[in-house]
């Protein structure tokens, strides 16, 4: 078993100022049922605006994107606007969009 010993036990790597609020969004709740995420315009917009993506890794159905809400977004699709309004009202920092896999 490998253990990690910090060289500086007094260093606080995670502080109050480095903690952010994150929420997840199950896309079928937003856009309804679908067979192929690539056919959904909202997914295309999310993919284009994501700071991080987890997809195309050889696993069927893996399709996850993280949006950093400190970024400015142009032309948020209509069906996604309530999601962003709620995120802003809750002072969230990031949204993870996924399809449940």
Short mmCIF file of the C-alpha atoms (twelve columns), coordinates in Angstrom:
data_MODEL
# 
_entry.id   MODEL 
# 
loop_
_atom_site.group_PDB 
_atom_site.id 
_atom_site.type_symbol 
_atom_site.label_atom_id 
_atom_site.label_alt_id 
_atom_site.label_comp_id 
_atom_site.label_asym_id 
_atom_site.label_seq_id 
_atom_site.Cartn_x 
_atom_site.Cartn_y 
_atom_site.Cartn_z 
_atom_site.pdbx_PDB_model_num 
ATOM 1   C CA . UNK A 1   0.000   0.000  0.000   1 
ATOM 2   C CA . UNK A 2   1.341   3.398  -0.969  1 
ATOM 3   C CA . UNK A 3   0.957   6.305  1.422   1 
ATOM 4   C CA . UNK A 4   1.505   9.985  0.868   1 
ATOM 5   C CA . UNK A 5   3.373   12.137 3.331   1 
ATOM 6   C CA . UNK A 6   3.120   15.867 2.781   1 
ATOM 7   C CA . UNK A 7   6.403   17.716 2.917   1 
ATOM 8   C CA . UNK A 8   4.636   20.616 4.529   1 
ATOM 9   C CA . UNK A 9   1.834   19.478 6.832   1 
ATOM 10  C CA . UNK A 10  0.960   23.117 7.596   1 
ATOM 11  C CA . UNK A 11  0.041   23.934 3.992   1 
ATOM 12  C CA . UNK A 12  -3.708  24.192 3.444   1 
ATOM 13  C CA . UNK A 13  -4.319  23.220 -0.162  1 
ATOM 14  C CA . UNK A 14  -8.097  23.444 0.028   1 
ATOM 15  C CA . UNK A 15  -9.351  26.595 1.674   1 
ATOM 16  C CA . UNK A 16  -12.756 28.275 1.969   1 
ATOM 17  C CA . UNK A 17  -11.785 30.507 -0.944  1 
ATOM 18  C CA . UNK A 18  -11.054 27.538 -3.178  1 
ATOM 19  C CA . UNK A 19  -14.407 25.778 -2.716  1 
ATOM 20  C CA . UNK A 20  -17.078 26.126 -5.362  1 
ATOM 21  C CA . UNK A 21  -20.696 25.038 -5.729  1 
ATOM 22  C CA . UNK A 22  -21.380 22.464 -8.432  1 
ATOM 23  C CA . UNK A 23  -24.687 21.022 -9.636  1 
ATOM 24  C CA . UNK A 24  -25.536 18.296 -12.115 1 
ATOM 25  C CA . UNK A 25  -28.152 18.500 -14.850 1 
ATOM 26  C CA . UNK A 26  -29.746 15.355 -16.283 1 
ATOM 27  C CA . UNK A 27  -30.373 16.430 -19.878 1 
ATOM 28  C CA . UNK A 28  -33.467 14.276 -20.548 1 
ATOM 29  C CA . UNK A 29  -35.153 16.356 -17.811 1 
ATOM 30  C CA . UNK A 30  -34.431 19.462 -19.892 1 
ATOM 31  C CA . UNK A 31  -34.914 18.319 -23.495 1 
ATOM 32  C CA . UNK A 32  -36.962 15.133 -23.159 1 
ATOM 33  C CA . UNK A 33  -36.056 11.630 -24.283 1 
ATOM 34  C CA . UNK A 34  -33.720 11.125 -27.233 1 
ATOM 35  C CA . UNK A 35  -31.700 8.366  -28.874 1 
ATOM 36  C CA . UNK A 36  -28.643 10.322 -30.007 1 
ATOM 37  C CA . UNK A 37  -27.260 13.324 -28.101 1 
ATOM 38  C CA . UNK A 38  -25.567 14.502 -31.299 1 
ATOM 39  C CA . UNK A 39  -28.998 15.311 -32.761 1 
ATOM 40  C CA . UNK A 40  -29.973 17.645 -29.897 1 
ATOM 41  C CA . UNK A 41  -29.095 21.335 -30.518 1 
ATOM 42  C CA . UNK A 42  -28.755 22.006 -26.779 1 
ATOM 43  C CA . UNK A 43  -26.099 19.295 -26.511 1 
ATOM 44  C CA . UNK A 44  -24.201 20.856 -29.412 1 
ATOM 45  C CA . UNK A 45  -24.256 24.233 -27.662 1 
ATOM 46  C CA . UNK A 46  -23.106 22.674 -24.366 1 
ATOM 47  C CA . UNK A 47  -20.255 20.861 -26.110 1 
ATOM 48  C CA . UNK A 48  -19.134 24.097 -27.808 1 
ATOM 49  C CA . UNK A 49  -19.151 26.027 -24.515 1 
ATOM 50  C CA . UNK A 50  -17.806 23.391 -22.122 1 
ATOM 51  C CA . UNK A 51  -14.629 23.891 -20.131 1 
ATOM 52  C CA . UNK A 52  -14.278 20.112 -19.778 1 
ATOM 53  C CA . UNK A 53  -15.749 17.138 -21.609 1 
ATOM 54  C CA . UNK A 54  -15.859 13.412 -20.977 1 
ATOM 55  C CA . UNK A 55  -17.021 11.631 -24.100 1 
ATOM 56  C CA . UNK A 56  -15.866 9.595  -27.084 1 
ATOM 57  C CA . UNK A 57  -13.873 7.277  -24.856 1 
ATOM 58  C CA . UNK A 58  -15.111 4.044  -26.371 1 
ATOM 59  C CA . UNK A 59  -17.879 3.627  -23.811 1 
ATOM 60  C CA . UNK A 60  -21.434 3.730  -25.080 1 
ATOM 61  C CA . UNK A 61  -23.451 6.606  -23.658 1 
ATOM 62  C CA . UNK A 62  -20.666 8.472  -21.843 1 
ATOM 63  C CA . UNK A 63  -21.429 12.108 -22.580 1 
ATOM 64  C CA . UNK A 64  -20.624 14.612 -19.814 1 
ATOM 65  C CA . UNK A 65  -19.625 18.256 -19.963 1 
ATOM 66  C CA . UNK A 66  -18.715 20.841 -17.324 1 
ATOM 67  C CA . UNK A 67  -19.516 24.497 -17.871 1 
ATOM 68  C CA . UNK A 68  -17.739 27.154 -15.833 1 
ATOM 69  C CA . UNK A 69  -20.438 29.683 -14.983 1 
ATOM 70  C CA . UNK A 70  -17.937 32.522 -14.621 1 
ATOM 71  C CA . UNK A 71  -17.667 32.478 -18.431 1 
ATOM 72  C CA . UNK A 72  -19.891 34.677 -20.571 1 
ATOM 73  C CA . UNK A 73  -22.228 32.634 -22.760 1 
ATOM 74  C CA . UNK A 74  -23.815 33.898 -25.957 1 
ATOM 75  C CA . UNK A 75  -27.164 32.746 -27.262 1 
ATOM 76  C CA . UNK A 76  -28.071 30.245 -24.551 1 
ATOM 77  C CA . UNK A 77  -30.667 27.923 -26.112 1 
ATOM 78  C CA . UNK A 78  -34.207 28.596 -24.921 1 
ATOM 79  C CA . UNK A 79  -34.669 25.217 -23.220 1 
ATOM 80  C CA . UNK A 80  -31.415 25.744 -21.262 1 
ATOM 81  C CA . UNK A 81  -32.211 29.290 -20.108 1 
ATOM 82  C CA . UNK A 82  -34.160 28.194 -16.975 1 
ATOM 83  C CA . UNK A 83  -31.219 25.978 -15.975 1 
ATOM 84  C CA . UNK A 84  -28.810 28.918 -16.159 1 
ATOM 85  C CA . UNK A 85  -31.262 31.228 -14.371 1 
ATOM 86  C CA . UNK A 86  -31.577 28.732 -11.493 1 
ATOM 87  C CA . UNK A 87  -27.799 28.244 -11.373 1 
ATOM 88  C CA . UNK A 88  -27.264 31.999 -11.167 1 
ATOM 89  C CA . UNK A 89  -29.916 32.356 -8.437  1 
ATOM 90  C CA . UNK A 90  -28.171 29.616 -6.419  1 
ATOM 91  C CA . UNK A 91  -24.753 31.236 -6.995  1 
ATOM 92  C CA . UNK A 92  -23.325 28.077 -8.566  1 
ATOM 93  C CA . UNK A 93  -19.838 27.992 -10.052 1 
ATOM 94  C CA . UNK A 94  -20.121 24.965 -12.347 1 
ATOM 95  C CA . UNK A 95  -22.763 22.825 -14.024 1 
ATOM 96  C CA . UNK A 96  -22.192 19.217 -15.048 1 
ATOM 97  C CA . UNK A 97  -24.463 18.204 -17.927 1 
ATOM 98  C CA . UNK A 98  -24.934 14.453 -18.439 1 
ATOM 99  C CA . UNK A 99  -27.336 11.854 -19.769 1 
ATOM 100 C CA . UNK A 100 -27.307 9.551  -16.772 1 
ATOM 101 C CA . UNK A 101 -24.375 7.317  -17.603 1 
# 
